[in-house]
Short mmCIF file of C-alpha atoms in Angstrom, two decimals:
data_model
loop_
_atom_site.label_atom_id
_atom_site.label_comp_id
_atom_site.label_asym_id
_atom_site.label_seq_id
_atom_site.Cartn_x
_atom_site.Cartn_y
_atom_site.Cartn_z
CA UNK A 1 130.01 46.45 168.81
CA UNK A 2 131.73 47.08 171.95
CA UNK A 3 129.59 50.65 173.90
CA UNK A 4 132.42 52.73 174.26
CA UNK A 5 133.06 51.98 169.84
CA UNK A 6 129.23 52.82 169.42
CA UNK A 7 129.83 56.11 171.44
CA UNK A 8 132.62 57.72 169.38
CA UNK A 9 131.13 56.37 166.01
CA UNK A 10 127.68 58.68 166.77
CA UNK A 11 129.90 61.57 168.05
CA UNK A 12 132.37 61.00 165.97
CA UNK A 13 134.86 64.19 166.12
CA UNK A 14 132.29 66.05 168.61
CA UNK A 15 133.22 65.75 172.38
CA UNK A 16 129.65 65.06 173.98
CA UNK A 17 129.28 65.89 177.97
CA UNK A 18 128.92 62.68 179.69
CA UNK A 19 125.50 63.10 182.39
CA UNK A 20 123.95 61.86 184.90
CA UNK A 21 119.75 60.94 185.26
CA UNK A 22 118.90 60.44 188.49
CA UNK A 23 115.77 58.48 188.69
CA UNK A 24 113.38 59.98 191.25
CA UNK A 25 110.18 58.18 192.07
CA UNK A 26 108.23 59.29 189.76
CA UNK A 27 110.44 58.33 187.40
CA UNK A 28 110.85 55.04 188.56
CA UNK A 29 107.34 54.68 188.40
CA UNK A 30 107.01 55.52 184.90
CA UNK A 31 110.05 53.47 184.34
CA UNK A 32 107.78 50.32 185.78
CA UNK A 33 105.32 50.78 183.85
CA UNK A 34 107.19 50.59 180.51
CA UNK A 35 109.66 47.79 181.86
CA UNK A 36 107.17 45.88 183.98
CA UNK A 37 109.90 45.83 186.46
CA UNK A 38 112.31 47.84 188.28
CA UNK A 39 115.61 49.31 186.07
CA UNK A 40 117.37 48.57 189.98
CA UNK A 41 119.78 51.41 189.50
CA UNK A 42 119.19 54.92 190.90
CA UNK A 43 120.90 56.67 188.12
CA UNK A 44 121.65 56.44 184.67
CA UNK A 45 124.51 57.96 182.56
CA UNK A 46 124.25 59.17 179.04
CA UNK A 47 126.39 61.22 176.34
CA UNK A 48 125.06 64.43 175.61
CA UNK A 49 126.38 66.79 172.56
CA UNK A 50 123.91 70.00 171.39
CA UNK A 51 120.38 68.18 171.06
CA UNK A 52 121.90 64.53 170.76
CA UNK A 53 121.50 62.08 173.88
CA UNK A 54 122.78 58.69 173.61
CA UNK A 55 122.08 56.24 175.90
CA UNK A 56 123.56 52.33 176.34
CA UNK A 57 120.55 50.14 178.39
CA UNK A 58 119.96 46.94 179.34
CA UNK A 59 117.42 44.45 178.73
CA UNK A 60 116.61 40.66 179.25
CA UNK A 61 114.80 39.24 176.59
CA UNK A 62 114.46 35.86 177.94
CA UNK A 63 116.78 35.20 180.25
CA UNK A 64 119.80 37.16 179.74
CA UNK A 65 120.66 40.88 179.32
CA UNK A 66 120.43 42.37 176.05
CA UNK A 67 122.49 45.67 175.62
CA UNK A 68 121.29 48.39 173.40
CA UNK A 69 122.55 52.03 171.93
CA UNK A 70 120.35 54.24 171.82
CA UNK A 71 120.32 58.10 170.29
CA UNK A 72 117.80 60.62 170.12
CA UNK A 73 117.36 63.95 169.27
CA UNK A 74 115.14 66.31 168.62
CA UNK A 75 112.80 64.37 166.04
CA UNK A 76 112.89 61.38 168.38
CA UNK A 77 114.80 58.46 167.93
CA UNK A 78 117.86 59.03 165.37
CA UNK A 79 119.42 55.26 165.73
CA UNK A 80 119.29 52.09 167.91
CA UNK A 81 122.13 49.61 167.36
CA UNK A 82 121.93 46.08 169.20
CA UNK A 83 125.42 46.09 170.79
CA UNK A 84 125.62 43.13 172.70
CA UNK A 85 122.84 39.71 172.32
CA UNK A 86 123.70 37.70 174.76
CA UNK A 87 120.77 34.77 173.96
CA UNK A 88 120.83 31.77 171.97
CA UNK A 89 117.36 32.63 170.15
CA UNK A 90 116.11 36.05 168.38
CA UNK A 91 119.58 37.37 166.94
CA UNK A 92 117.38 38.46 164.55
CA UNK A 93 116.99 41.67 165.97
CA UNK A 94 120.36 42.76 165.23
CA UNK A 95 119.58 43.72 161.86
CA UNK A 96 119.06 47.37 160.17
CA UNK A 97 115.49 46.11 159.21
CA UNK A 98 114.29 45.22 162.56
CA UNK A 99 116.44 48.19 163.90
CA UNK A 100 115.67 51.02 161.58
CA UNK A 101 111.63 50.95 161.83
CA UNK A 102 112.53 52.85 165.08
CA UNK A 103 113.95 55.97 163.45
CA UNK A 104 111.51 58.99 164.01
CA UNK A 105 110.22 57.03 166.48
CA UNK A 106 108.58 59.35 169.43
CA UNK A 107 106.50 58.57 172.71
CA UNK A 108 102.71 59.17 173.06
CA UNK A 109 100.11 59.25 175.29
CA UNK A 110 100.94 55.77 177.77
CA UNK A 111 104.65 56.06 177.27
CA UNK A 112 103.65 54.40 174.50
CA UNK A 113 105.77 54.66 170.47
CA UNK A 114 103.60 56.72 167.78
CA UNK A 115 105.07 53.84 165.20
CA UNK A 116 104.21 50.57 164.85
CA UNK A 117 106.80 48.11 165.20
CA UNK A 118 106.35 45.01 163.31
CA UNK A 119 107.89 41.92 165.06
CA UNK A 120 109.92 39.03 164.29
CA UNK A 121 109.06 35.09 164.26
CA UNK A 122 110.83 33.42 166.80
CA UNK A 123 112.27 36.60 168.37
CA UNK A 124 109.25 37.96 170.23
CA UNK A 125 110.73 38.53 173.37
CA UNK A 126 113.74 40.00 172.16
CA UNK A 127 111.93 42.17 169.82
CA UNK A 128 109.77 42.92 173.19
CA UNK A 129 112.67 44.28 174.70
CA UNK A 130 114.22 45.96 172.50
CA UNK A 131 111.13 47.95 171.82
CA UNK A 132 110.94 48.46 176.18
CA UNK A 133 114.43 49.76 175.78
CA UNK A 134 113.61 52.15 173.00
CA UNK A 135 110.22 53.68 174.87
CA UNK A 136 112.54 54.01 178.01
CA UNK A 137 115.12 56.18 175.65
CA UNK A 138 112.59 58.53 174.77
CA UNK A 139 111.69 58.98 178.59
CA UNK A 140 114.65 59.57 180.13
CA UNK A 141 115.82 62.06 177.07
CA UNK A 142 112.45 64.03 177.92
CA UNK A 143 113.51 64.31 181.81
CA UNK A 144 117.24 65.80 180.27
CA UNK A 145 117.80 68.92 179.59
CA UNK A 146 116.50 68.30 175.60
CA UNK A 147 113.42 67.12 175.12
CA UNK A 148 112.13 65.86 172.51
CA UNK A 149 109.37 67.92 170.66
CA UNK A 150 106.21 67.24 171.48
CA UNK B 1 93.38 -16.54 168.90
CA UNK B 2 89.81 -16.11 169.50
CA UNK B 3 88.02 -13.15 169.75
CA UNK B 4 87.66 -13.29 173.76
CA UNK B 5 91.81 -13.58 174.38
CA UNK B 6 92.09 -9.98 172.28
CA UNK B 7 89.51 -9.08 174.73
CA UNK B 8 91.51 -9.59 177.48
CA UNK B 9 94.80 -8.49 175.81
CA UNK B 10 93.60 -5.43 174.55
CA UNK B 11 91.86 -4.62 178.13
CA UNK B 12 95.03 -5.21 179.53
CA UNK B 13 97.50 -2.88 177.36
CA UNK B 14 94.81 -0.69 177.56
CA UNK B 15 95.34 -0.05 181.58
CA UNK B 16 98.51 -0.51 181.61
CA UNK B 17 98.95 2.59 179.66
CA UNK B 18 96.15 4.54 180.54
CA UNK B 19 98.73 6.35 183.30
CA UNK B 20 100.90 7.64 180.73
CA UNK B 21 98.64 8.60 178.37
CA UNK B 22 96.81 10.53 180.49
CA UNK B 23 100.53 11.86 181.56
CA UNK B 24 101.49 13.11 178.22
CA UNK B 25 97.92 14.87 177.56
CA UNK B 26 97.95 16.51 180.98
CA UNK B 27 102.11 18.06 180.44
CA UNK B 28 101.17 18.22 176.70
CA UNK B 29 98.17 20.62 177.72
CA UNK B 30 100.83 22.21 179.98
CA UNK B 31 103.61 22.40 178.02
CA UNK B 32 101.20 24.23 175.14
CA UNK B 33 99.83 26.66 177.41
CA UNK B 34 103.65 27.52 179.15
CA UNK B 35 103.83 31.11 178.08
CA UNK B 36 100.62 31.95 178.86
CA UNK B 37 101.18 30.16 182.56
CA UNK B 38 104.09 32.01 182.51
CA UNK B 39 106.05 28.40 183.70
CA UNK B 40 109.29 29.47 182.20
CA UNK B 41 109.23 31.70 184.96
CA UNK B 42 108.14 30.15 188.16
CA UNK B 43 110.58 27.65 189.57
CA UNK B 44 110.30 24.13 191.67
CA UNK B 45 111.47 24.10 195.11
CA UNK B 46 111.47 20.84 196.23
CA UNK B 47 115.01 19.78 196.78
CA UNK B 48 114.70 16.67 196.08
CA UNK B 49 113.63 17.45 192.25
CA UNK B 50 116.68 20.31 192.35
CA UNK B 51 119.33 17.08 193.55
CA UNK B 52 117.31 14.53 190.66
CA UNK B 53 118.42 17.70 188.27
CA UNK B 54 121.90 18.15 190.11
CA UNK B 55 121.04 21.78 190.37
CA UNK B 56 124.18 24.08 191.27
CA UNK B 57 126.85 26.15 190.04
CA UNK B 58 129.35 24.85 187.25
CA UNK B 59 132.10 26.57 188.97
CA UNK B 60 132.20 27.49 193.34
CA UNK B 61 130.83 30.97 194.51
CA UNK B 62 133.26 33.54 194.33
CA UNK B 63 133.38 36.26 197.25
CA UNK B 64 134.83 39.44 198.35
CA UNK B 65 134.65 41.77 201.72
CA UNK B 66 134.99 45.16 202.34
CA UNK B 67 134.60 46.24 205.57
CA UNK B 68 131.29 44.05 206.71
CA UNK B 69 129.88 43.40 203.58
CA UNK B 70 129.99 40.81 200.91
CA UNK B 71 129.89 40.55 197.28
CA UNK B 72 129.76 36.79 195.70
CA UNK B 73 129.13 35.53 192.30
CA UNK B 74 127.74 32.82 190.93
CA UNK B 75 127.62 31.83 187.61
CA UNK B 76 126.54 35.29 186.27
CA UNK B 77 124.31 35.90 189.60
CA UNK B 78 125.57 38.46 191.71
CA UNK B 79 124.60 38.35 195.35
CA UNK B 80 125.11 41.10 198.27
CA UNK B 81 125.49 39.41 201.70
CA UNK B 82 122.64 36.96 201.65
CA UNK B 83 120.84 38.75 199.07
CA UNK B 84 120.57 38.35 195.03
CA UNK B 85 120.85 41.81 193.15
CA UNK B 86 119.62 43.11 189.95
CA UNK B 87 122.67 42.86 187.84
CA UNK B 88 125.05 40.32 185.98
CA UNK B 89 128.21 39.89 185.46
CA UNK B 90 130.91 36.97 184.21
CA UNK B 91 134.33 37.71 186.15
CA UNK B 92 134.02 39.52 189.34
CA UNK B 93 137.22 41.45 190.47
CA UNK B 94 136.76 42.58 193.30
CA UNK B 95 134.99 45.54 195.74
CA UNK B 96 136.37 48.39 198.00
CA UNK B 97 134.97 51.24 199.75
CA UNK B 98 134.86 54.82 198.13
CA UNK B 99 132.99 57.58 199.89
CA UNK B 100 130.09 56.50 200.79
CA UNK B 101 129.77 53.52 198.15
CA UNK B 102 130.84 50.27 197.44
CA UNK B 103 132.47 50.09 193.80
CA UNK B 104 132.51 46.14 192.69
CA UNK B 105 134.43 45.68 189.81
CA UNK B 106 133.64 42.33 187.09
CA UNK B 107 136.01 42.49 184.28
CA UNK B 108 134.30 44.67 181.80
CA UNK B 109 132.30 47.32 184.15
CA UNK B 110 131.58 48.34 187.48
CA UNK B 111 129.10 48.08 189.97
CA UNK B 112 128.10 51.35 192.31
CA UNK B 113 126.04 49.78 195.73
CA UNK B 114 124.88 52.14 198.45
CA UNK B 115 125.99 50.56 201.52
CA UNK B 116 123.01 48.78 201.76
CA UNK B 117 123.39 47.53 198.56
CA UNK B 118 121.39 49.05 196.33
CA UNK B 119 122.67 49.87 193.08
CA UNK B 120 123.08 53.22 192.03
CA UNK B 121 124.91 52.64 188.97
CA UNK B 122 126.56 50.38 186.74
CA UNK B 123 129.66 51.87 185.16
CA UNK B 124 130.74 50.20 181.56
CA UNK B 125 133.24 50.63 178.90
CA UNK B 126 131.60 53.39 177.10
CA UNK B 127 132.42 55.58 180.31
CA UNK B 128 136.19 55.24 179.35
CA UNK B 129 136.98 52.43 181.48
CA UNK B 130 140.50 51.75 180.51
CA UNK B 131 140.99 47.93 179.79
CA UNK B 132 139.80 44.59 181.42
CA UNK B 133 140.06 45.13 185.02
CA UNK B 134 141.75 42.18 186.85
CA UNK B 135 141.90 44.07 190.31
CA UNK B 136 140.75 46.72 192.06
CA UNK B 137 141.73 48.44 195.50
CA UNK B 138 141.26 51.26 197.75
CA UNK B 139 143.79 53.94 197.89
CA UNK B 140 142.12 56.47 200.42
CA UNK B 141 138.83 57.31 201.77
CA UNK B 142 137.58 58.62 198.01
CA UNK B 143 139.45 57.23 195.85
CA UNK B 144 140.39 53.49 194.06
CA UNK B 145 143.01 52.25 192.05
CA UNK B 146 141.97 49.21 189.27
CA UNK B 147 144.28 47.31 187.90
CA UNK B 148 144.02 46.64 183.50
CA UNK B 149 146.18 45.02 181.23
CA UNK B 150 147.15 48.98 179.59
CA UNK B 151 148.29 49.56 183.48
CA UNK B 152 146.61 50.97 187.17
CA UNK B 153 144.15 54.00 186.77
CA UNK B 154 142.37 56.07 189.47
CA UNK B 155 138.86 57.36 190.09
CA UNK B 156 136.75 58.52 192.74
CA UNK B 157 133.19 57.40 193.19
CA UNK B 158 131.82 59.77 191.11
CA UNK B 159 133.50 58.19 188.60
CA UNK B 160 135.09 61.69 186.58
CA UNK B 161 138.30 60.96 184.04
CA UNK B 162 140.27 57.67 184.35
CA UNK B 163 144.41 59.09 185.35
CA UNK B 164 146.52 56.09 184.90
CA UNK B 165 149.00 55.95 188.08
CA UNK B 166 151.43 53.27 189.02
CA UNK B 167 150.23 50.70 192.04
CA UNK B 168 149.83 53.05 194.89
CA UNK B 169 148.00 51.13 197.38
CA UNK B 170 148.48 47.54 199.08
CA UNK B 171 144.99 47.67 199.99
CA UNK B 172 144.14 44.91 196.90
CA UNK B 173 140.87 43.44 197.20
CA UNK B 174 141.08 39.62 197.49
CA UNK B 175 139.23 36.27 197.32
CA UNK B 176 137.85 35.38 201.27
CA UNK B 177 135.88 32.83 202.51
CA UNK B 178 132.13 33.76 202.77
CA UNK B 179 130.70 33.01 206.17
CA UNK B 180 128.64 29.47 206.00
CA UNK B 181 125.37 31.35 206.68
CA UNK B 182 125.42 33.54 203.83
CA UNK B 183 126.62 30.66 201.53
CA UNK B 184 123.30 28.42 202.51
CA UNK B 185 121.25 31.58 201.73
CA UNK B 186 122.60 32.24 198.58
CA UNK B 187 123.02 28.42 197.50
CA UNK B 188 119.48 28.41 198.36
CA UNK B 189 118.78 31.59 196.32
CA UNK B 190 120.66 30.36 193.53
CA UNK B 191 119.20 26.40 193.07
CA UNK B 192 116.07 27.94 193.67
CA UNK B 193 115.61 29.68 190.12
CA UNK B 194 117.55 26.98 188.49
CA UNK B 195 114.87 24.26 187.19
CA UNK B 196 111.59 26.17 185.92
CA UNK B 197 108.44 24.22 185.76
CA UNK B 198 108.18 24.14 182.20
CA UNK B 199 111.61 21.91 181.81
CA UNK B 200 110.27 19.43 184.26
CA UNK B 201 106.98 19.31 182.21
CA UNK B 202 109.18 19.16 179.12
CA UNK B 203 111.11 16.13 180.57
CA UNK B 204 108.13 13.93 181.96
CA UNK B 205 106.35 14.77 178.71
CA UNK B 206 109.34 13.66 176.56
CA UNK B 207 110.47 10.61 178.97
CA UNK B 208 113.75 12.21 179.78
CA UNK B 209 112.33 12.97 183.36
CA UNK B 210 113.90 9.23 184.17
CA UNK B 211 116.88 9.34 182.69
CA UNK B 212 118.69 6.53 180.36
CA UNK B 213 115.88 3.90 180.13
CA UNK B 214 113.45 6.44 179.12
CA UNK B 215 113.86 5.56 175.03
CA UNK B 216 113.41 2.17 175.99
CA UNK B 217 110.51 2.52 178.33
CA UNK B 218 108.63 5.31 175.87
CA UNK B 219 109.48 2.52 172.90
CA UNK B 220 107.92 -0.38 175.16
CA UNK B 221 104.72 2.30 175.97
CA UNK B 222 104.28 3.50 172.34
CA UNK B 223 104.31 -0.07 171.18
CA UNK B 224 101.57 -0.97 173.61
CA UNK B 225 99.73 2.18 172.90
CA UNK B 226 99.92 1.01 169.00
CA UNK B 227 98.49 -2.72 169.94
CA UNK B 228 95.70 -1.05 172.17
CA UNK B 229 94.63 1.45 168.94
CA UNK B 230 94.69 -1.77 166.57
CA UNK B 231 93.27 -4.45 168.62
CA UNK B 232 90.20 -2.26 169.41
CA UNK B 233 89.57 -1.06 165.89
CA UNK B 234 89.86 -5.45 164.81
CA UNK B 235 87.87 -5.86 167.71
CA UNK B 236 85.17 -3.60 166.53
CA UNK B 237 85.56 -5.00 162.85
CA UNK B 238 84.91 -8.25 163.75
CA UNK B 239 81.99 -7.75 166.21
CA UNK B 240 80.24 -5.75 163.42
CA UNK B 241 80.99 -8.77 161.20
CA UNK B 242 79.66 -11.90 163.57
CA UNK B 243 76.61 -9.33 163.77
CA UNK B 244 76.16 -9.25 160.33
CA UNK B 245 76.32 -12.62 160.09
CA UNK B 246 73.92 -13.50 163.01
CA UNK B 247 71.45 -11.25 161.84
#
């Protein structure tokens, strides 16, 4: 699913503000931390509509980028949806029951998810990174202007 | 053949194999451990192994200016003067000068560098980017012009709404020739994370390290490696039984 498809299908007739995160260095700290490595950009942009942020990140599972829609709300995480896999090993990941155990999904103490996310065989890393991506939603949703419940 | 001649034969096979035996338990230890090495990740540099492997691009570097700077591609790897950067991308477009930014377009999203490169931000579709964008160039100080198959939109660095204009600017951005010195830097930087340790382990364990003969060399090995496992176990069978037999 192309970004700009998975954008209008979550918003569907609502017209969410389009923002900007700028990553300050604490943030970029934090963002270390749950990455292991820098994001390398010094902003992020992300669709915004009442209590909804959705966000469209990038990960590399093994060797190439892996990119990811991401929205959360007020609960925590509402949906993730694997937009593009660019690898040739841990598709896998693609599918609603890999994808949907991150629903309700919220960050704890570490950065860390309050759900345990059970992995796939042969798709660790992508699973890995997907789960990276998801923890880095829930960050940079806390820094906008709607956090997330504690 | 007497018992003496297997002896000698077996002592023989056995040295002449003890090298790559001791090869394939050494890479196989290796190769078992890789993740935990982490030897997917770490790369030779010995150019000599990266010209065995024929290590380099499957089509030539790609490179734009604007102003002093450079963009280039390479494969996917994107590379700012002499100087990888954090991002990917398949077809690279282009890059012009907006405010105080570079904006380097690839096909399906755009790149935001500080002038010292750095990104700040990497534009895709889902910010309304109009269609694939086969050009891009600089219409004033703030503002660029791409060029997409639906026609030539406008945008500032801050990137607000797309407004779809006809071509306005001669100011395209076009292929150049990247000075030699940044090429050998970014060849460099480029070979340089293309043969990881653990596919040269791979390869030596498997015998595809040398190439065409290696079936018929590994057949040759595993045959005498065979002889050396059943001459010694006859060897030992028969000593036992001249024992027996003596006592």
């Amino acid at each position: 699913m192309e970004p700009e498809v998975f954008i209008n299908t979550v918003f569907k007739d609502q017209q969410p503000e389009r923002k900007k995160l700028w990553l300050d260095k604490t943030l970029q700290q934090e963002i270390k931390k749950i990455l292991g490595h820098e994001l390398g950009v010094l902003r992020v942009r992300y669709w915004r509509y009442e209590k909804r942020t959705a966000w469209i990140l990038d990960e590399i599972g093994k060797e190439l980028p892996i990119t990811v829609g991401i929205v959360v709300n007020a609960s925590g995480i509402e949906q993730i949806k694997v937009l593009i896999f660019r690898e040739t090993r841990g598709w896998e990941i693609r599918y609603p029951f890999f994808t949907d155990q991150f629903t309700g999904a919220k960050l704890e103490a570490g950065n860390n998810l309050d759900k345990r996310i059970d992995g796939i065989s042969g798709a660790t890393l992508s699973v890995g990174a997907v789960e990276r991506l998801a923890r880095l939603a829930l960050l940079f949703h806390r820094h906008s202007e709607y956090p997330v419940s504690e | 053949m007497k018992l003496d001649k297997y002896q000698l034969l077996h002592r023989l096979t056995g040295f002449s194999v003890v090298i790559f035996v001791l090869l394939l338990a050494v890479t196989g230890i290796f190769i078992n451990h890789s993740d935990q090495l982490g030897l997917d990740n770490k790369y030779i540099k010995s150019d000599w192994l990266l010209d065995w492997y024929d290590i380099g691009p499957a089509v030539p570097p790609v490179s734009y200016r604007s102003g002093n700077d450079w963009i280039s591609i390479i494969d996917s790897r994107i590379y700012f003067n002499d100087r990888e950067i954090q991002a990917h991308g398949e077809f690279l477009s282009g890059m012009v000068e907006a405010g105080n930014l570079y904006v380097v377009a690839f096909h399906d999203f755009l790149l935001l560098l500080s002038k010292e490169g750095r990104i700040i931000e990497k534009i895709s579709g889902a910010d309304g980017i109009p269609g694939t964008i086969m050009n891009i160039g600089r219409v004033n100080n703030d503002t660029f012009i791409i060029a997409t198959e639906t026609g030539n939109y406008i945008n500032g660095a801050d990137i607000g709404n797309w407004q779809q204009k006809p071509v306005m600017t001669s100011e395209w951005s076009t292929p150049d020739k990247l000075p030699p010195a940044y090429m050998d830097k970014i060849m460099a930087l480029y070979r340089g994370r293309g043969l990881s340790i653990e596919r040269v382990l791979l390869d030596i364990h498997s015998g595809r390290f040398i190439g065409k003969w290696s079936i018929v060399i590994l057949d040759i090995i595993a045959v005498l490696i065979i002889f050396s496992a059943i001459s010694g176990m006859w060897m030992w069978y028969k000593k036992k039984k001249l024992l027996a037999e003596l006592e």
